[in-house]
Coordinates of C-alpha atoms in Angstrom, one line a residue:
M254 CA -6.3 -2.4 -2.6
S255 CA -10.0 -2.2 -2.5
D256 CA -11.6 1.3 -3.0
H257 CA -14.3 -0.1 -0.3
L258 CA -14.4 0.0 3.1
P259 CA -15.7 -2.4 5.5
P260 CA -18.2 -1.3 7.6
P261 CA -17.0 0.2 11.1
S262 CA -17.6 -3.6 13.3
D263 CA -14.9 -5.5 10.3
L264 CA -12.7 -2.9 10.6
P265 CA -9.0 -4.6 10.7
P266 CA -7.4 -5.1 13.9
S267 CA -5.9 -1.5 15.6
D268 CA -2.6 -2.1 15.0
L269 CA -1.0 -1.5 12.2
W270 CA 1.5 -5.2 11.7
D271 CA -1.4 -7.2 12.7
S272 CA -3.6 -5.4 9.8
I273 CA -0.8 -6.3 7.5
D274 CA 0.5 -9.4 8.7
G275 CA -4.3 -10.5 8.2
L276 CA -4.1 -9.1 4.9
C277 CA -0.9 -10.7 3.8
G278 CA -2.4 -14.3 4.6
W279 CA -6.0 -13.1 2.9
L280 CA -3.9 -12.5 0.3
D281 CA -2.0 -15.7 0.6
A282 CA -5.4 -17.7 0.8
N283 CA -6.1 -15.9 -2.2
R284 CA -4.0 -15.8 -4.8
P285 CA -4.3 -17.1 -8.1
V286 CA -0.5 -17.5 -8.9
D287 CA 2.0 -19.1 -6.5
G288 CA 6.2 -19.7 -5.8
R289 CA 8.8 -16.6 -6.7
E290 CA 6.2 -15.1 -9.7
G291 CA 2.9 -14.8 -7.6
L292 CA 6.2 -12.3 -5.1
L293 CA 7.2 -10.5 -8.1
L294 CA 3.2 -10.1 -9.3
R295 CA 2.7 -8.8 -5.7
I296 CA 5.5 -6.3 -5.1
L297 CA 4.5 -5.0 -8.8
K298 CA 1.1 -4.4 -7.2
L299 CA 3.0 -1.9 -6.1
S300 CA 3.7 0.2 -9.4
E301 CA -0.3 -0.2 -10.3
E302 CA -0.7 1.9 -6.6
V303 CA 1.7 4.5 -7.9
G304 CA -0.1 4.8 -10.5
E305 CA -3.4 5.6 -9.0
V306 CA -1.5 8.7 -7.0
A307 CA -0.9 10.3 -10.0
E308 CA -3.7 9.8 -12.0
A309 CA -5.6 11.3 -8.6
V310 CA -3.4 14.0 -8.9
I311 CA -3.9 14.7 -12.6
G312 CA -7.3 14.6 -11.7
A313 CA -7.5 16.8 -8.7
T314 CA -5.6 19.4 -10.8
G315 CA -7.4 19.4 -13.6
Q316 CA -4.7 18.6 -15.7
N317 CA -6.1 16.3 -18.3
P318 CA -7.8 19.5 -20.4
R319 CA -10.1 16.6 -21.9
K320 CA -11.4 15.0 -18.6
G321 CA -11.3 18.8 -16.4
T322 CA -11.3 17.5 -12.7
T323 CA -12.3 14.2 -12.3
H324 CA -11.0 13.3 -8.4
T325 CA -10.5 15.3 -5.2
W326 CA -7.7 15.6 -2.6
D327 CA -9.5 13.0 -0.5
D328 CA -9.0 10.7 -3.5
V329 CA -5.5 11.4 -3.5
Q330 CA -5.2 10.8 -0.2
S331 CA -6.6 7.5 0.0
E332 CA -4.3 6.5 -3.4
L333 CA -1.2 7.7 -0.9
C334 CA -2.8 4.8 2.2
D335 CA -3.2 2.4 -1.1
V336 CA 0.4 2.4 -1.9
A337 CA 1.7 2.3 1.9
V338 CA -0.1 -0.8 2.6
T339 CA 0.8 -2.4 -0.4
A340 CA 4.2 -1.6 0.2
L341 CA 4.5 -3.1 4.4
V342 CA 2.3 -5.8 2.5
A343 CA 4.9 -6.5 0.1
L344 CA 7.3 -6.5 2.8
R345 CA 5.9 -9.3 5.0
T346 CA 5.8 -11.1 1.9
L347 CA 9.5 -10.9 1.6
T348 CA 9.9 -11.2 5.4
P349 CA 8.4 -12.7 8.8
D350 CA 10.2 -10.0 10.3
A351 CA 8.7 -6.7 8.6
R352 CA 7.8 -5.0 11.5
E353 CA 11.4 -5.0 12.9
V354 CA 12.8 -4.6 9.1
F355 CA 10.5 -1.5 8.9
A356 CA 11.3 -0.1 12.0
G357 CA 15.3 -0.5 11.3
H358 CA 15.0 1.3 8.1
L359 CA 12.4 4.0 9.8
A360 CA 15.4 4.4 12.5
R361 CA 18.2 5.0 10.1
V362 CA 16.4 7.3 8.0
T363 CA 15.0 9.6 10.7
H364 CA 18.8 9.9 12.3
R365 CA 20.3 10.0 8.8
S366 CA 18.1 13.3 7.9
L367 CA 17.1 14.7 11.8
G368 CA 20.0 13.4 13.2
A369 CA 17.5 11.7 15.8

């Protein structure tokens, strides 16, 4: 995902899934690799984003003595958002029913964890 925020007038629709559908469509129109390999690469993008979260946490806590503090907790928040968006785009790539699949999964996790 890009580290650059669009100007406020160019922000995506307020509905999460409209935004995910739009991003998925944009990526589909601009992907250099199609087919199964393209699908797998889109899913692997999630690992890259998770690595960026780790890098930001290490940088925010100054755990690399050679580099010191290189990130902020705001950077960590941004990277976590990138992970969430990338995961939802990957899910949407796998199924046009991503909204329903995610809602059902969230309901099961919530019930299992909270008994709600």
